[in-house]
PDB file of C-alpha atoms in Angstrom:
ATOM      1  CA  ALA A   1      -0.361  -5.116  17.779  1.00 82.00           C
ATOM      2  CA  GLN A   2      -1.358  -2.173  15.836  1.00 87.00           C
ATOM      3  CA  SER A   3      -4.349  -2.626  13.557  1.00 92.00           C
ATOM      4  CA  VAL A   4      -6.314  -0.549  11.474  1.00 95.00           C
ATOM      5  CA  ALA A   5      -9.674  -0.938  10.781  1.00 96.00           C
ATOM      6  CA  GLN A   6     -11.885   0.426   7.894  1.00 96.00           C
ATOM      7  CA  PRO A   7     -15.492  -0.598   9.210  1.00 96.00           C
ATOM      8  CA  GLU A   8     -17.654   0.100   6.013  1.00 96.00           C
ATOM      9  CA  ASP A   9     -16.504  -2.442   2.780  1.00 94.00           C
ATOM     10  CA  GLN A  10     -18.642   0.099   0.544  1.00 97.00           C
ATOM     11  CA  VAL A  11     -19.340   3.539   0.910  1.00 98.00           C
ATOM     12  CA  ASN A  12     -22.146   4.873  -2.262  1.00 98.00           C
ATOM     13  CA  VAL A  13     -22.464   8.918  -2.334  1.00 98.00           C
ATOM     14  CA  ALA A  14     -24.365  10.795  -4.754  1.00 98.00           C
ATOM     15  CA  GLU A  15     -21.937  13.377  -7.269  1.00 98.00           C
ATOM     16  CA  GLY A  16     -21.425  16.489  -6.026  1.00 97.00           C
ATOM     17  CA  ASN A  17     -22.785  15.598  -2.103  1.00 98.00           C
ATOM     18  CA  PRO A  18     -19.777  15.247   0.752  1.00 97.00           C
ATOM     19  CA  LEU A  19     -18.126  11.949   1.542  1.00 97.00           C
ATOM     20  CA  THR A  20     -16.363  10.345   4.518  1.00 98.00           C
ATOM     21  CA  VAL A  21     -14.379   7.251   4.553  1.00 98.00           C
ATOM     22  CA  LYS A  22     -13.690   6.605   7.937  1.00 98.00           C
ATOM     23  CA  CYS A  23     -10.505   4.738   9.711  1.00 98.00           C
ATOM     24  CA  THR A  24      -9.484   4.081  12.986  1.00 97.00           C
ATOM     25  CA  TYR A  25      -6.609   2.535  14.423  1.00 96.00           C
ATOM     26  CA  SER A  26      -4.530   0.758  17.251  1.00 94.00           C
ATOM     27  CA  VAL A  27      -0.887   2.193  17.537  1.00 90.00           C
ATOM     28  CA  SER A  28       1.347   2.926  20.628  1.00 86.00           C
ATOM     29  CA  GLY A  29       2.212   5.968  20.866  1.00 86.00           C
ATOM     30  CA  ASN A  30       1.625   8.723  18.981  1.00 88.00           C
ATOM     31  CA  PRO A  31       0.485   7.472  15.229  1.00 91.00           C
ATOM     32  CA  TYR A  32       2.274   7.735  11.693  1.00 93.00           C
ATOM     33  CA  LEU A  33      -1.403   7.507   9.419  1.00 95.00           C
ATOM     34  CA  PHE A  34      -1.491   7.271   5.548  1.00 95.00           C
ATOM     35  CA  TRP A  35      -4.454   7.520   2.978  1.00 97.00           C
ATOM     36  CA  TYR A  36      -3.934   5.557  -0.783  1.00 95.00           C
ATOM     37  CA  VAL A  37      -6.330   5.035  -3.124  1.00 95.00           C
ATOM     38  CA  GLN A  38      -6.094   2.498  -5.335  1.00 93.00           C
ATOM     39  CA  TYR A  39      -8.141   2.553  -8.838  1.00 90.00           C
ATOM     40  CA  PRO A  40      -8.585  -0.857 -10.735  1.00 84.00           C
ATOM     41  CA  ASN A  41      -5.735  -2.723 -12.086  1.00 78.00           C
ATOM     42  CA  ARG A  42      -3.365   0.075 -10.621  1.00 82.00           C
ATOM     43  CA  GLY A  43      -1.126   0.564  -7.675  1.00 86.00           C
ATOM     44  CA  LEU A  44      -2.123   2.258  -4.516  1.00 90.00           C
ATOM     45  CA  GLN A  45      -1.358   6.095  -4.753  1.00 93.00           C
ATOM     46  CA  PHE A  46      -0.474   8.182  -2.294  1.00 92.00           C
ATOM     47  CA  LEU A  47      -3.381  10.687  -0.714  1.00 95.00           C
ATOM     48  CA  LEU A  48      -1.790  12.302   2.061  1.00 95.00           C
ATOM     49  CA  LYS A  49      -0.753  11.667   5.596  1.00 94.00           C
ATOM     50  CA  TYR A  50      -0.415  12.825   8.991  1.00 95.00           C
ATOM     51  CA  ILE A  51       2.561  12.869  11.276  1.00 92.00           C
ATOM     52  CA  THR A  52       1.982  15.453  13.235  1.00 89.00           C
ATOM     53  CA  GLY A  53       1.235  19.224  13.387  1.00 88.00           C
ATOM     54  CA  ASP A  54      -2.079  20.498  12.767  1.00 90.00           C
ATOM     55  CA  ASN A  55      -5.181  17.394  12.709  1.00 93.00           C
ATOM     56  CA  LEU A  56      -6.639  18.512   9.562  1.00 96.00           C
ATOM     57  CA  VAL A  57      -4.112  17.456   6.821  1.00 96.00           C
ATOM     58  CA  LYS A  58      -5.072  18.032   2.936  1.00 96.00           C
ATOM     59  CA  GLY A  59      -4.032  15.858  -0.122  1.00 95.00           C
ATOM     60  CA  SER A  60      -3.895  15.454  -3.503  1.00 91.00           C
ATOM     61  CA  TYR A  61      -7.423  15.711  -5.343  1.00 92.00           C
ATOM     62  CA  GLY A  62      -9.318  17.778  -3.194  1.00 95.00           C
ATOM     63  CA  PHE A  63      -9.414  15.011   0.086  1.00 97.00           C
ATOM     64  CA  GLU A  64      -8.246  16.064   3.065  1.00 97.00           C
ATOM     65  CA  ALA A  65      -8.289  13.756   6.401  1.00 98.00           C
ATOM     66  CA  GLU A  66      -8.935  14.620   9.871  1.00 96.00           C
ATOM     67  CA  PHE A  67      -6.905  13.162  13.124  1.00 96.00           C
ATOM     68  CA  ASN A  68      -8.614  12.413  16.271  1.00 96.00           C
ATOM     69  CA  LYS A  69      -6.896  11.593  19.187  1.00 94.00           C
ATOM     70  CA  SER A  70      -9.157  10.875  21.630  1.00 94.00           C
ATOM     71  CA  GLN A  71     -11.339   8.448  19.033  1.00 96.00           C
ATOM     72  CA  THR A  72      -8.002   7.135  17.380  1.00 96.00           C
ATOM     73  CA  SER A  73      -9.835   7.872  13.930  1.00 97.00           C
ATOM     74  CA  PHE A  74      -8.641   9.438  11.078  1.00 98.00           C
ATOM     75  CA  HIS A  75     -11.532  10.376   8.130  1.00 98.00           C
ATOM     76  CA  LEU A  76     -10.752  10.688   5.060  1.00 98.00           C
ATOM     77  CA  LYS A  77     -13.282  13.196   3.646  1.00 98.00           C
ATOM     78  CA  LYS A  78     -13.532  15.275   0.138  1.00 98.00           C
ATOM     79  CA  PRO A  79     -16.609  18.071   0.123  1.00 97.00           C
ATOM     80  CA  SER A  80     -18.095  17.372  -2.951  1.00 97.00           C
ATOM     81  CA  ALA A  81     -17.190  13.432  -4.536  1.00 97.00           C
ATOM     82  CA  LEU A  82     -17.086  13.089  -8.160  1.00 97.00           C
ATOM     83  CA  VAL A  83     -17.707  10.383 -10.352  1.00 96.00           C
ATOM     84  CA  SER A  84     -14.053   9.730 -10.725  1.00 95.00           C
ATOM     85  CA  ASP A  85     -13.073   9.509  -7.203  1.00 96.00           C
ATOM     86  CA  SER A  86     -14.577   5.723  -7.705  1.00 96.00           C
ATOM     87  CA  ALA A  87     -12.334   3.528  -6.365  1.00 96.00           C
ATOM     88  CA  LEU A  88     -10.760   1.631  -3.363  1.00 95.00           C
ATOM     89  CA  TYR A  89      -9.266   3.648  -0.334  1.00 97.00           C
ATOM     90  CA  PHE A  90      -6.407   2.316   2.080  1.00 96.00           C
ATOM     91  CA  CYS A  91      -6.289   3.554   5.776  1.00 96.00           C
ATOM     92  CA  ALA A  92      -2.629   2.535   6.919  1.00 94.00           C
ATOM     93  CA  ALA A  93      -0.968   2.926   9.965  1.00 93.00           C
ATOM     94  CA  ARG A  94       2.349   3.216  11.910  1.00 89.00           C
ATOM     95  CA  ALA A  95       4.393   3.712  15.138  1.00 86.00           C
ATOM     96  CA  PRO A  96       7.021   6.332  15.196  1.00 83.00           C
ATOM     97  CA  SER A  97       9.964   3.990  15.989  1.00 80.00           C
ATOM     98  CA  GLY A  98      10.922   1.616  13.012  1.00 72.00           C
ATOM     99  CA  GLY A  99      10.174   2.132   9.304  1.00 78.00           C
ATOM    100  CA  TYR A 100       7.645   1.875   6.308  1.00 79.00           C
ATOM    101  CA  GLN A 101       8.013  -2.022   6.915  1.00 79.00           C
ATOM    102  CA  LYS A 102       6.021  -1.851  10.275  1.00 82.00           C
ATOM    103  CA  VAL A 103       2.990   0.230   8.103  1.00 88.00           C
ATOM    104  CA  THR A 104      -0.163  -1.675   8.912  1.00 90.00           C
ATOM    105  CA  PHE A 105      -2.383  -1.317   6.316  1.00 92.00           C
ATOM    106  CA  GLY A 106      -6.453  -1.527   6.596  1.00 93.00           C
ATOM    107  CA  THR A 107      -9.041  -4.070   4.544  1.00 92.00           C
ATOM    108  CA  GLY A 108      -9.772  -0.915   1.823  1.00 94.00           C
ATOM    109  CA  THR A 109     -13.318   0.630   1.559  1.00 96.00           C
ATOM    110  CA  LYS A 110     -15.140   1.016  -1.937  1.00 96.00           C
ATOM    111  CA  LEU A 111     -16.079   3.926  -2.342  1.00 97.00           C
ATOM    112  CA  GLN A 112     -18.814   4.353  -5.176  1.00 97.00           C
ATOM    113  CA  VAL A 113     -19.819   7.963  -6.645  1.00 97.00           C
ATOM    114  CA  ILE A 114     -23.447   7.684  -7.987  1.00 97.00           C
ATOM    115  CA  PRO A 115     -24.111  10.542 -11.218  1.00 95.00           C
TER     116      PRO A 115
ATOM    117  CA  ASP B   1       2.705   8.071 -12.274  1.00 79.00           C
ATOM    118  CA  SER B   2       4.811   7.035  -8.742  1.00 83.00           C
ATOM    119  CA  GLY B   3       7.795   6.078 -10.625  1.00 90.00           C
ATOM    120  CA  VAL B   4       7.964   2.710  -9.060  1.00 95.00           C
ATOM    121  CA  THR B   5       7.950   0.135 -12.381  1.00 96.00           C
ATOM    122  CA  GLN B   6       7.115  -3.105 -12.178  1.00 97.00           C
ATOM    123  CA  THR B   7       7.075  -6.045 -14.992  1.00 97.00           C
ATOM    124  CA  PRO B   8       5.882  -8.051 -15.937  1.00 96.00           C
ATOM    125  CA  LYS B   9       2.576  -6.562 -15.365  1.00 95.00           C
ATOM    126  CA  HIS B  10       0.676 -10.064 -15.653  1.00 96.00           C
ATOM    127  CA  LEU B  11       2.240 -13.232 -15.362  1.00 97.00           C
ATOM    128  CA  ILE B  12       0.022 -16.680 -16.026  1.00 97.00           C
ATOM    129  CA  THR B  13       2.082 -19.746 -14.970  1.00 97.00           C
ATOM    130  CA  ALA B  14       1.242 -23.619 -13.682  1.00 97.00           C
ATOM    131  CA  THR B  15       1.800 -24.736 -10.274  1.00 98.00           C
ATOM    132  CA  GLY B  16       4.908 -25.754  -9.323  1.00 97.00           C
ATOM    133  CA  GLN B  17       6.742 -23.350 -11.012  1.00 98.00           C
ATOM    134  CA  ARG B  18       8.937 -20.570 -10.472  1.00 98.00           C
ATOM    135  CA  VAL B  19       8.997 -17.133 -11.735  1.00 98.00           C
ATOM    136  CA  THR B  20      10.437 -13.560 -10.622  1.00 98.00           C
ATOM    137  CA  LEU B  21       8.794 -10.479 -10.469  1.00 98.00           C
ATOM    138  CA  ARG B  22      11.122  -6.974 -10.933  1.00 98.00           C
ATOM    139  CA  CYS B  23      10.689  -3.854  -9.694  1.00 98.00           C
ATOM    140  CA  SER B  24      12.559  -0.731 -10.263  1.00 97.00           C
ATOM    141  CA  PRO B  25      11.950   1.769  -7.287  1.00 96.00           C
ATOM    142  CA  ARG B  26      11.981   5.773  -7.609  1.00 95.00           C
ATOM    143  CA  SER B  27      15.146   7.524  -8.942  1.00 93.00           C
ATOM    144  CA  GLY B  28      17.089   8.106  -5.439  1.00 90.00           C
ATOM    145  CA  ASP B  29      14.842   5.683  -3.320  1.00 93.00           C
ATOM    146  CA  LEU B  30      17.282   3.465  -1.369  1.00 93.00           C
ATOM    147  CA  SER B  31      14.250   0.974   0.147  1.00 93.00           C
ATOM    148  CA  VAL B  32      11.938  -1.640  -1.499  1.00 95.00           C
ATOM    149  CA  TYR B  33       9.066  -3.226  -0.068  1.00 94.00           C
ATOM    150  CA  TRP B  34       7.594  -6.459  -1.495  1.00 96.00           C
ATOM    151  CA  TYR B  35       3.500  -6.657  -0.624  1.00 94.00           C
ATOM    152  CA  GLN B  36       0.918  -9.348  -1.583  1.00 95.00           C
ATOM    153  CA  GLN B  37      -2.337  -8.219  -2.348  1.00 92.00           C
ATOM    154  CA  SER B  38      -5.280 -10.691  -2.037  1.00 88.00           C
ATOM    155  CA  LEU B  39      -8.999 -10.637  -1.942  1.00 78.00           C
ATOM    156  CA  ASP B  40      -8.864 -12.443   1.560  1.00 73.00           C
ATOM    157  CA  GLN B  41      -6.009 -11.082   3.312  1.00 73.00           C
ATOM    158  CA  GLY B  42      -5.543  -7.796   2.100  1.00 82.00           C
ATOM    159  CA  LEU B  43      -2.606  -6.307   1.542  1.00 88.00           C
ATOM    160  CA  GLN B  44       0.606  -8.314   3.364  1.00 91.00           C
ATOM    161  CA  PHE B  45       3.748  -6.781   3.965  1.00 92.00           C
ATOM    162  CA  LEU B  46       6.321  -9.436   2.529  1.00 95.00           C
ATOM    163  CA  ILE B  47       9.842  -8.245   2.924  1.00 95.00           C
ATOM    164  CA  GLN B  48      11.886  -4.959   2.322  1.00 93.00           C
ATOM    165  CA  TYR B  49      15.259  -4.470   1.258  1.00 94.00           C
ATOM    166  CA  TYR B  50      17.694  -1.196   2.056  1.00 92.00           C
ATOM    167  CA  ASN B  51      20.332  -0.082  -0.158  1.00 93.00           C
ATOM    168  CA  GLY B  52      20.674  -4.155  -0.958  1.00 94.00           C
ATOM    169  CA  GLU B  53      20.686  -5.840   2.093  1.00 95.00           C
ATOM    170  CA  GLU B  54      17.267  -7.008   3.843  1.00 94.00           C
ATOM    171  CA  ARG B  55      15.909  -5.131   5.696  1.00 91.00           C
ATOM    172  CA  ALA B  56      12.649  -6.643   7.470  1.00 91.00           C
ATOM    173  CA  LYS B  57      10.949  -9.972   6.833  1.00 93.00           C
ATOM    174  CA  GLY B  58       7.108  -9.640   6.967  1.00 91.00           C
ATOM    175  CA  ASN B  59       4.844 -12.664   6.269  1.00 85.00           C
ATOM    176  CA  ILE B  60       7.100 -14.007   3.183  1.00 94.00           C
ATOM    177  CA  LEU B  61       6.920 -17.480   2.596  1.00 95.00           C
ATOM    178  CA  GLU B  62       9.876 -19.701   2.510  1.00 96.00           C
ATOM    179  CA  ARG B  63       9.126 -20.502  -0.771  1.00 97.00           C
ATOM    180  CA  PHE B  64       9.472 -17.180  -1.870  1.00 97.00           C
ATOM    181  CA  SER B  65      12.754 -14.839  -1.919  1.00 97.00           C
ATOM    182  CA  ALA B  66      13.878 -11.856  -2.763  1.00 97.00           C
ATOM    183  CA  GLN B  67      17.028  -9.368  -3.529  1.00 97.00           C
ATOM    184  CA  GLN B  68      17.647  -6.064  -4.678  1.00 97.00           C
ATOM    185  CA  PHE B  69      20.807  -5.375  -6.652  1.00 97.00           C
ATOM    186  CA  PRO B  70      23.592  -2.872  -6.522  1.00 96.00           C
ATOM    187  CA  ASP B  71      21.558  -0.519  -9.111  1.00 95.00           C
ATOM    188  CA  LEU B  72      18.674  -0.986  -6.372  1.00 96.00           C
ATOM    189  CA  HIS B  73      16.527  -2.860  -8.548  1.00 97.00           C
ATOM    190  CA  SER B  74      14.783  -5.721  -6.920  1.00 98.00           C
ATOM    191  CA  GLU B  75      13.620  -9.030  -7.926  1.00 98.00           C
ATOM    192  CA  LEU B  76      11.408 -10.995  -6.044  1.00 98.00           C
ATOM    193  CA  ASN B  77      11.173 -14.948  -6.716  1.00 98.00           C
ATOM    194  CA  LEU B  78       8.192 -17.255  -6.409  1.00 98.00           C
ATOM    195  CA  SER B  79       8.863 -20.719  -6.356  1.00 97.00           C
ATOM    196  CA  SER B  80       7.378 -24.337  -6.650  1.00 97.00           C
ATOM    197  CA  LEU B  81       3.759 -22.349  -6.935  1.00 97.00           C
ATOM    198  CA  GLU B  82       0.670 -23.206  -5.407  1.00 97.00           C
ATOM    199  CA  LEU B  83      -3.031 -22.261  -6.907  1.00 96.00           C
ATOM    200  CA  GLY B  84      -2.919 -20.243  -3.336  1.00 94.00           C
ATOM    201  CA  ASP B  85       0.001 -17.994  -4.608  1.00 96.00           C
ATOM    202  CA  SER B  86      -2.397 -16.550  -7.022  1.00 96.00           C
ATOM    203  CA  ALA B  87      -2.524 -12.513  -6.444  1.00 95.00           C
ATOM    204  CA  LEU B  88      -1.223  -9.054  -7.233  1.00 94.00           C
ATOM    205  CA  TYR B  89       2.566  -8.411  -5.837  1.00 96.00           C
ATOM    206  CA  PHE B  90       3.443  -5.039  -5.252  1.00 95.00           C
ATOM    207  CA  CYS B  91       6.585  -3.281  -4.792  1.00 96.00           C
ATOM    208  CA  ALA B  92       6.794   0.205  -3.354  1.00 95.00           C
ATOM    209  CA  SER B  93       9.942   2.587  -2.970  1.00 94.00           C
ATOM    210  CA  SER B  94      10.759   4.755  -0.393  1.00 91.00           C
ATOM    211  CA  VAL B  95      13.744   7.123   0.229  1.00 86.00           C
ATOM    212  CA  ARG B  96      14.719   6.111   3.663  1.00 75.00           C
ATOM    213  CA  GLY B  97      14.193   2.953   5.570  1.00 65.00           C
ATOM    214  CA  ALA B  98      12.856   4.535   8.334  1.00 66.00           C
ATOM    215  CA  GLY B  99      11.697   8.242   8.679  1.00 72.00           C
ATOM    216  CA  THR B 100       8.487  10.025   8.125  1.00 76.00           C
ATOM    217  CA  ALA B 101       8.421   9.490   4.158  1.00 79.00           C
ATOM    218  CA  GLU B 102       5.461   7.535   2.472  1.00 86.00           C
ATOM    219  CA  ALA B 103       6.444   4.747   0.348  1.00 89.00           C
ATOM    220  CA  PHE B 104       5.107   5.031  -3.264  1.00 92.00           C
ATOM    221  CA  PHE B 105       3.768   1.687  -5.041  1.00 93.00           C
ATOM    222  CA  GLY B 106       4.377   0.411  -8.763  1.00 94.00           C
ATOM    223  CA  GLN B 107       1.476  -0.943 -10.476  1.00 94.00           C
ATOM    224  CA  GLY B 108       1.871  -4.457  -9.531  1.00 94.00           C
ATOM    225  CA  THR B 109       2.369  -8.070 -11.057  1.00 96.00           C
ATOM    226  CA  ARG B 110      -0.728  -9.983 -11.215  1.00 95.00           C
ATOM    227  CA  LEU B 111       0.250 -13.226 -10.950  1.00 97.00           C
ATOM    228  CA  THR B 112      -2.217 -16.160 -12.173  1.00 97.00           C
ATOM    229  CA  VAL B 113      -1.397 -19.891 -10.900  1.00 97.00           C
ATOM    230  CA  VAL B 114      -3.196 -22.384 -12.677  1.00 97.00           C
TER     231      VAL B 114
END
């Protein structure tokens, strides 16, 4: 069975510092990988996805993620954190076969950016 | 704004009751997914509809059902409600049921069962 792990429940970072939110996955074959952000009392907002190609994927709001096949990781990064980036971040993955209903979500990482 | 609309935003009801949650997908999206988000179980896939037909079932209880109408909006019906059904229910939509497309989520309906 496929799985997604977000090993940190919470990440604290100072404003202006680089941030990393970690994600590892277990998926058969070449994975489709996604990052979403959830602000309080809001739905999940799509940030970026990796399907194939360049291992560094750029997304919304200055976020990027690096796909590392050997480490089965897809860490979310941003060079300079903003207080407004404080939110809950979800990593998700699925195998190429099937559709979006087969996406597995991680448990989420709360990002706190400290002014 | 994702383009996915869910109503109502909040719902408070008593145990044993039945409620209906409504979702309007993004314009042009044929596939609708329902998820339950609770503190202890994270985001759980419930069910998917594609162009009016049930496509996939996840961890959906027998007390729950859904349908997608000809205009592509979808409803999730929850009956014989229990305290443990209190959660945030999300609807998401995508263009197709397969392929590489991501899904876009509505703002959710927060259900509180008292």
